[in-house]
Tab-separated table of C-alpha atoms in Angstrom:
chain	number	residue	atom	x	y	z
D	1	MET	CA	18.888	76.120	-132.998
D	2	SER	CA	19.760	76.268	-129.546
D	3	GLY	CA	17.629	76.953	-126.285
D	4	GLY	CA	14.458	76.896	-128.293
D	5	LEU	CA	15.667	79.884	-130.402
D	6	ARG	CA	16.661	79.924	-133.863
D	7	THR	CA	19.617	81.456	-134.917
D	8	VAL	CA	19.822	84.427	-137.383
D	9	GLU	CA	21.030	82.166	-140.332
D	10	GLU	CA	18.412	79.812	-139.713
D	11	GLN	CA	15.902	82.308	-139.996
D	12	LEU	CA	17.194	84.068	-142.979
D	13	ALA	CA	17.856	80.974	-145.201
D	14	ASP	CA	13.828	80.426	-145.196
D	15	VAL	CA	13.390	83.881	-145.369
D	16	LEU	CA	15.735	83.926	-149.097
D	17	ALA	CA	14.174	80.452	-149.901
D	18	ALA	CA	11.258	81.732	-150.317
D	19	VAL	CA	12.167	84.835	-152.727
D	20	ARG	CA	11.462	83.979	-156.499
D	21	PRO	CA	13.002	87.523	-158.243
D	22	LEU	CA	10.747	89.286	-159.702
D	23	PRO	CA	10.003	90.550	-163.765
D	24	THR	CA	11.766	92.686	-165.748
D	25	ARG	CA	11.203	95.778	-167.875
D	26	THR	CA	13.325	97.538	-169.962
D	27	VAL	CA	13.328	101.006	-169.572
D	28	GLY	CA	15.858	104.349	-171.069
D	29	LEU	CA	18.637	105.523	-168.829
D	30	ALA	CA	16.760	108.459	-167.274
D	31	ASP	CA	14.139	106.324	-165.845
D	32	ALA	CA	16.613	103.537	-164.480
D	33	ALA	CA	17.589	105.339	-161.659
D	34	GLY	CA	17.949	103.611	-158.375
D	35	CYS	CA	16.522	100.061	-160.191
D	36	VAL	CA	18.659	97.074	-160.317
D	37	LEU	CA	20.391	95.480	-163.516
D	38	ARG	CA	19.068	92.459	-164.331
D	39	GLU	CA	20.679	91.836	-167.626
D	40	ALA	CA	24.266	92.907	-167.940
D	41	ALA	CA	25.189	96.068	-169.856
D	42	VAL	CA	27.482	95.858	-172.965
D	43	ALA	CA	28.942	98.801	-174.108
D	44	ARG	CA	28.048	100.146	-177.688
D	45	GLY	CA	30.499	102.226	-177.781
D	46	GLY	CA	34.635	102.762	-176.397
D	47	ILE	CA	35.715	104.854	-173.532
D	48	PRO	CA	36.581	107.171	-175.127
D	49	ASP	CA	35.664	106.653	-178.759
D	50	PHE	CA	38.932	108.387	-180.080
D	51	ASP	CA	42.417	109.242	-179.127
D	52	ASN	CA	41.460	112.734	-177.785
D	53	SER	CA	43.577	115.276	-176.149
D	54	ALA	CA	43.743	115.525	-172.329
D	55	MET	CA	44.778	119.169	-172.186
D	56	ASP	CA	44.292	122.600	-174.401
D	57	GLY	CA	47.136	123.116	-176.428
D	58	PHE	CA	49.117	121.863	-179.145
D	59	ALA	CA	48.903	118.088	-181.559
D	60	VAL	CA	52.191	118.016	-182.318
D	61	ARG	CA	54.565	115.209	-183.180
D	62	PHE	CA	56.888	114.397	-180.325
D	63	ASP	CA	60.361	113.411	-183.024
D	64	ASP	CA	59.823	117.418	-183.310
D	65	VAL	CA	59.438	118.679	-179.817
D	66	ALA	CA	61.531	116.394	-177.893
D	67	GLY	CA	64.770	118.571	-177.935
D	68	ALA	CA	62.601	121.688	-176.770
D	69	SER	CA	64.052	123.918	-173.939
D	70	PRO	CA	63.878	127.672	-172.865
D	71	GLU	CA	67.009	127.800	-174.260
D	72	HIS	CA	66.364	125.910	-177.706
D	73	PRO	CA	62.503	126.847	-178.213
D	74	VAL	CA	61.172	125.127	-181.132
D	75	ASP	CA	58.639	126.802	-183.471
D	76	LEU	CA	55.964	124.888	-185.298
D	77	ALA	CA	53.327	126.589	-187.669
D	78	VAL	CA	49.829	126.034	-186.793
D	79	VAL	CA	47.990	125.083	-189.125
D	80	ALA	CA	44.585	123.819	-188.239
D	81	ASP	CA	42.540	124.691	-184.865
D	82	LEU	CA	40.572	121.819	-183.288
D	83	PRO	CA	37.691	122.327	-180.574
D	84	ALA	CA	35.918	119.619	-178.696
D	85	GLY	CA	33.142	118.509	-181.249
D	86	SER	CA	35.516	118.322	-184.662
D	87	ALA	CA	35.172	115.732	-187.170
D	88	ASP	CA	38.424	117.741	-188.479
D	89	ASP	CA	41.600	115.208	-189.297
D	90	PRO	CA	44.147	117.514	-190.808
D	91	SER	CA	47.353	116.368	-192.099
D	92	LEU	CA	50.334	117.402	-190.182
D	93	SER	CA	53.695	117.484	-191.754
D	94	PRO	CA	56.986	117.790	-189.899
D	95	GLY	CA	57.142	121.317	-188.122
D	96	GLN	CA	53.199	121.405	-188.032
D	97	ALA	CA	50.924	121.255	-185.102
D	98	ALA	CA	47.653	122.026	-184.815
D	99	ARG	CA	45.741	123.892	-181.802
D	100	ILE	CA	43.562	121.529	-179.636
D	101	MET	CA	41.208	122.157	-177.172
D	102	THR	CA	40.532	119.345	-174.466
D	103	GLY	CA	38.465	116.244	-175.819
D	104	ALA	CA	38.864	117.199	-179.225
D	105	PRO	CA	39.985	114.069	-181.840
D	106	VAL	CA	43.843	114.438	-182.322
D	107	PRO	CA	44.980	114.623	-185.631
D	108	THR	CA	46.300	111.065	-187.002
D	109	ASP	CA	49.757	112.781	-187.607
D	110	ALA	CA	50.278	113.784	-184.009
D	111	ASP	CA	51.255	111.218	-180.996
D	112	THR	CA	51.807	113.965	-178.340
D	113	ILE	CA	50.430	117.314	-176.825
D	114	VAL	CA	52.001	120.263	-175.484
D	115	PRO	CA	49.938	122.396	-173.416
D	116	PHE	CA	49.276	125.892	-173.348
D	117	GLU	CA	51.605	125.998	-170.459
D	118	ASP	CA	54.827	124.863	-171.866
D	119	THR	CA	54.661	127.352	-174.846
D	120	ALA	CA	55.642	131.181	-174.946
D	121	GLY	CA	52.434	132.603	-176.313
D	122	GLY	CA	49.958	130.268	-174.715
D	123	LEU	CA	46.168	130.646	-176.155
D	124	ASP	CA	46.609	134.263	-176.425
D	125	ASP	CA	48.948	133.628	-179.386
D	126	SER	CA	48.105	130.137	-180.823
D	127	LEU	CA	46.729	130.503	-184.440
D	128	THR	CA	50.150	131.139	-185.954
D	129	THR	CA	52.897	129.963	-184.407
D	130	ALA	CA	53.669	127.743	-181.289
D	131	ARG	CA	56.858	128.065	-179.515
D	132	VAL	CA	57.445	125.058	-177.129
D	133	LEU	CA	59.691	125.778	-174.611
D	134	ALA	CA	59.393	122.280	-172.673
D	135	ALA	CA	59.742	119.014	-174.348
D	136	PRO	CA	56.871	116.485	-173.616
D	137	ALA	CA	58.109	113.932	-170.636
D	138	ARG	CA	57.599	111.171	-173.464
D	139	ARG	CA	55.622	110.641	-176.745
D	140	GLY	CA	51.813	110.076	-176.016
D	141	VAL	CA	51.827	112.657	-172.712
D	142	PHE	CA	48.550	114.491	-172.487
D	143	LEU	CA	46.989	112.187	-175.205
D	144	ARG	CA	43.844	109.838	-174.467
D	145	ARG	CA	43.662	106.521	-176.359
D	146	ALA	CA	40.447	104.831	-177.485
D	147	HIS	CA	39.365	102.238	-175.637
D	148	ASP	CA	41.855	102.554	-172.596
D	149	ASP	CA	38.981	102.448	-170.347
D	150	ILE	CA	35.966	100.263	-172.044
D	151	ARG	CA	36.221	99.027	-175.175
D	152	PRO	CA	32.648	98.385	-177.924
D	153	GLY	CA	31.990	94.728	-176.722
D	154	ASP	CA	32.850	95.294	-172.905
D	155	THR	CA	30.582	94.638	-170.206
D	156	VAL	CA	30.249	97.848	-168.047
D	157	LEU	CA	27.991	96.252	-165.458
D	158	ASP	CA	26.891	92.895	-164.436
D	159	SER	CA	23.312	91.984	-163.758
D	160	GLY	CA	22.498	92.024	-159.853
D	161	VAL	CA	23.712	95.869	-159.967
D	162	PRO	CA	22.429	98.762	-157.905
D	163	LEU	CA	22.150	101.919	-160.884
D	164	GLY	CA	23.164	105.008	-158.842
D	165	PRO	CA	24.684	108.320	-160.609
D	166	ARG	CA	27.934	106.743	-161.265
D	167	GLN	CA	26.721	103.649	-162.981
D	168	LEU	CA	24.258	105.172	-164.872
D	169	ALA	CA	27.267	108.008	-166.168
D	170	ALA	CA	29.354	105.128	-167.166
D	171	LEU	CA	26.329	103.270	-169.128
D	172	ALA	CA	25.856	106.615	-171.039
D	173	ALA	CA	29.420	106.938	-171.646
D	174	ALA	CA	29.531	103.848	-173.062
D	175	ASP	CA	26.735	104.794	-175.343
D	176	ILE	CA	23.905	102.187	-173.759
D	177	ALA	CA	20.783	104.226	-173.618
D	178	ARG	CA	18.264	101.327	-172.408
D	179	VAL	CA	18.722	98.805	-169.683
D	180	THR	CA	17.103	95.515	-168.324
D	181	VAL	CA	15.671	96.112	-165.084
D	182	SER	CA	14.008	94.854	-162.070
D	183	GLU	CA	10.304	95.604	-160.986
D	184	ALA	CA	9.770	97.878	-157.795
D	185	PRO	CA	9.057	94.920	-154.906
D	186	HIS	CA	4.554	96.278	-154.322
D	187	VAL	CA	4.761	96.485	-150.334
D	188	VAL	CA	2.172	96.905	-148.190
D	189	VAL	CA	2.845	98.308	-144.384
D	190	ILE	CA	0.632	97.700	-141.684
D	191	SER	CA	1.429	98.823	-138.159
D	192	THR	CA	-0.562	97.114	-135.336
D	193	GLY	CA	-1.764	98.037	-132.220
D	194	SER	CA	-4.522	99.433	-130.317
D	195	GLU	CA	-2.640	102.084	-128.697
D	196	LEU	CA	-1.448	103.706	-131.899
D	197	VAL	CA	-2.035	107.264	-132.574
D	198	GLU	CA	-1.021	109.708	-135.532
D	199	PRO	CA	1.579	112.038	-134.376
D	200	GLY	CA	0.179	115.253	-133.766
D	201	LEU	CA	-3.361	114.468	-132.745
D	202	PRO	CA	-4.594	113.977	-129.106
D	203	ARG	CA	-3.773	111.195	-127.374
D	204	SER	CA	-5.094	109.107	-124.108
D	205	ARG	CA	-3.533	107.377	-120.933
D	206	GLY	CA	-1.653	104.782	-122.897
D	207	GLN	CA	-1.878	105.612	-126.097
D	208	ILE	CA	1.660	106.110	-128.107
D	209	PRO	CA	2.308	108.135	-131.655
D	210	GLU	CA	2.892	105.908	-134.561
D	211	SER	CA	6.133	105.510	-135.151
D	212	ASN	CA	6.913	102.235	-137.078
D	213	GLY	CA	4.956	102.944	-140.501
D	214	LEU	CA	7.003	106.079	-141.477
D	215	LEU	CA	10.478	103.777	-140.469
D	216	LEU	CA	9.224	100.700	-142.327
D	217	GLU	CA	7.916	102.426	-145.367
D	218	THR	CA	11.390	105.345	-145.713
D	219	LEU	CA	13.365	101.999	-145.081
D	220	VAL	CA	11.291	100.001	-147.977
D	221	ARG	CA	11.941	103.006	-150.591
D	222	GLN	CA	15.734	103.005	-149.439
D	223	ALA	CA	15.489	99.123	-150.888
D	224	GLY	CA	14.029	99.778	-153.480
D	225	GLY	CA	10.482	99.135	-152.715
D	226	ASP	CA	7.480	100.972	-153.904
D	227	VAL	CA	4.956	101.217	-150.784
D	228	VAL	CA	1.997	100.855	-152.252
D	229	ARG	CA	0.174	101.176	-149.053
D	230	ARG	CA	0.414	102.029	-145.099
D	231	VAL	CA	-1.506	102.120	-142.208
D	232	HIS	CA	-2.359	101.496	-139.188
D	233	VAL	CA	-5.483	99.323	-137.034
D	234	ASP	CA	-6.033	98.462	-133.968
D	235	ASP	CA	-6.098	94.670	-132.173
D	236	GLY	CA	-9.524	93.890	-133.260
D	237	GLY	CA	-8.881	91.697	-136.054
D	238	SER	CA	-11.573	93.157	-138.300
D	239	ALA	CA	-9.481	96.161	-139.935
D	240	PHE	CA	-6.424	93.900	-140.050
D	241	ARG	CA	-8.214	91.430	-141.776
D	242	ARG	CA	-9.727	93.642	-144.481
D	243	GLU	CA	-6.108	95.097	-145.095
D	244	ILE	CA	-4.436	91.412	-145.659
D	245	ALA	CA	-7.290	90.451	-148.039
D	246	ALA	CA	-7.123	93.639	-150.097
D	247	ALA	CA	-2.627	93.412	-150.123
D	248	THR	CA	-3.415	89.605	-151.407
D	249	THR	CA	-5.995	89.639	-153.844
D	250	GLY	CA	-6.924	91.329	-157.082
D	251	GLY	CA	-4.816	93.126	-159.511
D	252	SER	CA	-3.371	94.990	-156.913
D	253	ARG	CA	-1.593	91.973	-155.081
D	254	ALA	CA	1.127	93.195	-152.792
D	255	ASP	CA	4.844	91.367	-153.199
D	256	VAL	CA	5.197	91.605	-149.686
D	257	VAL	CA	3.309	92.706	-146.558
D	258	ILE	CA	5.467	94.110	-143.410
D	259	THR	CA	3.754	94.139	-140.063
D	260	SER	CA	4.906	95.593	-136.871
D	261	GLY	CA	3.052	94.385	-133.590
D	262	GLY	CA	1.324	91.292	-132.766
D	263	VAL	CA	3.941	88.669	-133.006
D	264	SER	CA	4.838	88.129	-128.870
D	265	ALA	CA	3.434	86.139	-126.700
D	266	GLY	CA	1.086	88.819	-124.957
D	267	ALA	CA	-2.745	88.438	-125.539
D	268	TYR	CA	-4.500	90.641	-128.235
D	269	GLU	CA	-1.412	89.812	-130.912
D	270	VAL	CA	-3.282	90.211	-133.729
D	271	VAL	CA	-0.728	89.304	-136.472
D	272	LYS	CA	-0.603	85.718	-134.493
D	273	THR	CA	-4.402	85.255	-134.291
D	274	GLU	CA	-5.297	85.975	-137.908
D	275	LEU	CA	-2.298	84.427	-139.295
D	276	GLY	CA	-0.957	81.884	-136.899
D	277	ASP	CA	-1.819	78.789	-139.379
D	278	ALA	CA	-0.075	80.857	-142.619
D	279	LEU	CA	2.811	81.785	-140.835
D	280	ARG	CA	5.701	80.591	-139.151
D	281	PHE	CA	6.489	82.295	-135.476
D	282	SER	CA	9.903	82.115	-134.210
D	283	ARG	CA	12.101	83.066	-131.522
D	284	VAL	CA	15.543	83.852	-132.542
D	285	ALA	CA	18.354	84.321	-130.585
D	286	MET	CA	19.079	87.980	-131.821
D	287	GLN	CA	18.644	90.937	-129.247
D	288	PRO	CA	16.410	93.453	-130.338
D	289	GLY	CA	14.299	91.557	-132.438
D	290	LYS	CA	13.745	87.821	-130.766
D	291	PRO	CA	10.239	87.424	-132.094
D	292	GLN	CA	9.798	86.994	-135.695
D	293	ALA	CA	7.284	86.011	-138.005
D	294	PHE	CA	7.086	84.748	-141.745
D	295	GLY	CA	5.430	82.811	-144.304
D	296	VAL	CA	4.253	82.775	-147.878
D	297	LEU	CA	0.420	83.023	-148.750
D	298	PRO	CA	-1.155	81.440	-150.863
D	299	SER	CA	-1.080	84.339	-153.211
D	300	GLY	CA	2.657	84.188	-153.227
D	301	THR	CA	3.094	87.178	-151.427
D	302	LEU	CA	5.571	87.205	-148.471
D	303	VAL	CA	4.520	88.583	-144.964
D	304	PHE	CA	7.021	89.518	-142.576
D	305	GLY	CA	5.890	89.620	-138.739
D	306	LEU	CA	8.487	92.131	-137.198
D	307	PRO	CA	8.171	93.012	-133.186
D	308	GLY	CA	6.445	96.685	-132.668
D	309	ASN	CA	8.933	98.037	-130.671
D	310	PRO	CA	11.026	100.592	-132.702
D	311	VAL	CA	14.015	99.468	-132.614
D	312	SER	CA	12.840	95.859	-132.439
D	313	ALA	CA	11.732	96.663	-135.975
D	314	ALA	CA	14.034	98.422	-137.418
D	315	VAL	CA	16.689	95.759	-136.911
D	316	SER	CA	14.519	93.091	-137.833
D	317	PHE	CA	13.852	94.706	-141.621
D	318	ASP	CA	17.696	94.929	-142.219
D	319	VAL	CA	18.709	91.539	-140.748
D	320	PHE	CA	15.424	89.699	-142.534
D	321	VAL	CA	13.416	92.112	-144.910
D	322	ARG	CA	15.736	93.926	-146.754
D	323	PRO	CA	17.685	91.102	-147.845
D	324	ALA	CA	14.881	89.862	-149.475
D	325	LEU	CA	13.526	92.957	-151.003
D	326	LEU	CA	16.683	93.060	-153.025
D	327	ALA	CA	16.865	89.679	-153.689
D	328	LEU	CA	13.611	90.005	-155.168
D	329	GLN	CA	15.064	92.835	-157.515
D	330	GLY	CA	17.778	90.622	-158.006
D	331	ARG	CA	20.191	92.014	-156.510
D	332	SER	CA	23.581	90.005	-156.058
D	333	ASP	CA	24.894	91.777	-152.687
D	334	LEU	CA	22.148	91.143	-149.831
D	335	HIS	CA	23.637	92.828	-147.181
D	336	ARG	CA	24.415	96.246	-145.534
D	337	PRO	CA	28.339	97.051	-146.084
D	338	ALA	CA	30.746	96.358	-142.555
D	339	LEU	CA	33.695	96.878	-141.046
D	340	ARG	CA	35.059	96.004	-137.869
D	341	LEU	CA	36.120	98.614	-135.491
D	342	PRO	CA	37.491	99.230	-131.963
D	343	ALA	CA	35.624	99.634	-129.430
D	344	ALA	CA	35.502	102.757	-128.040
D	345	GLU	CA	34.058	102.000	-124.631
D	346	SER	CA	32.556	98.734	-122.703
D	347	TRP	CA	28.889	97.643	-122.920
D	348	HIS	CA	27.345	94.729	-122.222
D	349	THR	CA	25.454	92.311	-124.165
D	350	PRO	CA	22.383	89.958	-123.939
D	351	PRO	CA	23.023	86.401	-123.228
D	352	GLY	CA	22.792	83.605	-125.495
D	353	ARG	CA	21.559	86.370	-128.204
D	354	ARG	CA	23.939	87.712	-131.337
D	355	GLN	CA	23.035	91.763	-130.128
D	356	TYR	CA	22.431	94.882	-132.999
D	357	LEU	CA	23.621	97.674	-131.140
D	358	PRO	CA	22.565	101.267	-132.506
D	359	ALA	CA	26.036	102.946	-133.083
D	360	VAL	CA	28.099	105.888	-134.286
D	361	ILE	CA	31.424	105.891	-135.356
D	362	ASP	CA	33.773	107.901	-133.639
D	363	ARG	CA	36.565	109.563	-136.456
D	364	SER	CA	38.018	111.683	-134.090
D	365	ASP	CA	41.027	109.945	-135.171
D	366	PRO	CA	40.591	109.721	-138.647
D	367	ALA	CA	43.606	107.086	-138.718
D	368	ARG	CA	41.552	104.788	-136.118
D	369	TRP	CA	37.873	105.235	-136.373
D	370	ARG	CA	35.914	103.423	-133.276
D	371	VAL	CA	32.620	102.432	-132.621
D	372	ARG	CA	30.570	103.469	-129.422
D	373	PRO	CA	27.209	102.955	-128.352
D	374	ALA	CA	24.570	105.775	-129.921
D	375	THR	CA	23.016	106.350	-126.643
D	376	PRO	CA	23.897	105.410	-123.007
D	377	GLY	CA	20.594	103.310	-122.977
D	378	GLY	CA	22.188	100.703	-125.368
D	379	SER	CA	20.036	98.408	-127.418
D	380	GLY	CA	16.644	98.702	-125.710
D	381	SER	CA	13.942	98.072	-128.300
D	382	HIS	CA	12.051	100.556	-127.248
D	383	LEU	CA	14.683	103.567	-127.447
D	384	ALA	CA	13.468	105.315	-130.628
D	385	GLY	CA	15.352	107.900	-130.018
D	386	ALA	CA	18.649	106.064	-130.680
D	387	LEU	CA	17.932	105.575	-134.215
D	388	ALA	CA	17.738	109.495	-134.709
D	389	LEU	CA	21.770	108.655	-134.010
D	390	ALA	CA	22.829	105.538	-135.267
D	391	GLU	CA	25.170	105.255	-138.233
D	392	ALA	CA	25.740	101.572	-138.022
D	393	TYR	CA	24.750	99.082	-136.046
D	394	ALA	CA	27.613	97.400	-133.969
D	395	VAL	CA	27.245	93.122	-134.056
D	396	VAL	CA	28.424	90.722	-131.009
D	397	PRO	CA	28.054	87.529	-131.447
D	398	ALA	CA	25.972	85.573	-129.114
D	399	GLU	CA	28.923	84.096	-126.774
D	400	THR	CA	30.584	87.647	-126.071
D	401	ALA	CA	29.114	88.860	-122.378
D	402	VAL	CA	31.330	92.312	-122.338
D	403	VAL	CA	32.438	94.244	-124.854
D	404	GLU	CA	35.814	95.942	-123.330
D	405	PRO	CA	37.592	99.229	-124.860
D	406	GLY	CA	39.963	98.365	-127.790
D	407	ASP	CA	37.905	94.957	-128.835
D	408	LEU	CA	37.095	94.240	-132.649
D	409	VAL	CA	33.525	94.781	-133.821
D	410	GLU	CA	31.634	94.011	-136.892
D	411	VAL	CA	29.787	97.316	-137.498
D	412	LEU	CA	27.030	97.264	-140.184
D	413	LEU	CA	26.938	100.452	-142.047
D	414	LEU	CA	23.475	102.258	-142.313
D	415	GLU	CA	23.728	104.474	-144.806
D	416	GLY	CA	21.790	104.677	-147.452
């Protein structure tokens, strides 16, 4: 801690120390999309499960066709026809071949595949004789060997991995039908502020559209959480107390409550007024997002008090709340993917605080990506429009006063 400010690492360490992973459940693959794997997935079958053809053509003995050429073609008698899914294993004597389609099991007596393109008749003349015009490059060409990707009993995915389309496809290919995954965190989002009005409704002087609730709800869902309630309340206190009580009692207890607004040093700070004894209110050496609150209520519910300005709320979520939601689900990687890119232009940074600047990536030179601020306004915490353009945060250390063109900058990617 320096100058009364906590470091980002100190604040995050307190958050993660309070996290206890949620219970698990076993589901079919169709219900596992977006979940986090909590037990290693072990292959029941191999990938591939048997020797099969990588091409449409003929299963042959390599020695029969090793000398084939247009000047010296080799004729083979076709004695079987093997579509994908065939259970046949025809015997092949010297001088014989089986017509075979991609994915079909290769006969035990064959050791090479000759594609139709290397024969005189191709598919059109393939049921009686195969005239081979080109010798295979080597024995075993175009033959996919059993288990050359995954063997039965191999670990396909370790615990802690999120299950997306590619992961689910790999599990299915390994004949895994059910997996053990984490429960989704149940989250309540509460936006505070008497000035807030739902978008599209009439507003009086001093009122603003409420945007943080939708921002945080969407971010929670992207992080695998289940938003069970989203609401905004005024600064009076009674509505806030009711929402906290509803979120922390009974069978519908939330795992996490996220508030926005009400945590700064001014008057009418409803979160600080109502939960001042239950949460730790801190100033963190970051910009935006200096005021932060966090604690665990007697119910076990984690409560995050985020600043009310939209960019502050968004950055605070990514730095503190998202890692906690992922840790609750047992994720092995809690942080956004990061790159180091040269700055495309110069910008100033706040003294003594780590900057999280909404940024875009300049890809005009595919061999040399660069990073620049999303808007000319920089990292002002009220600049909600910058969030619409941002695809990353440029993270600048507290000791850096100015970023110059060409300086390498850490960049947190925000997709997903």
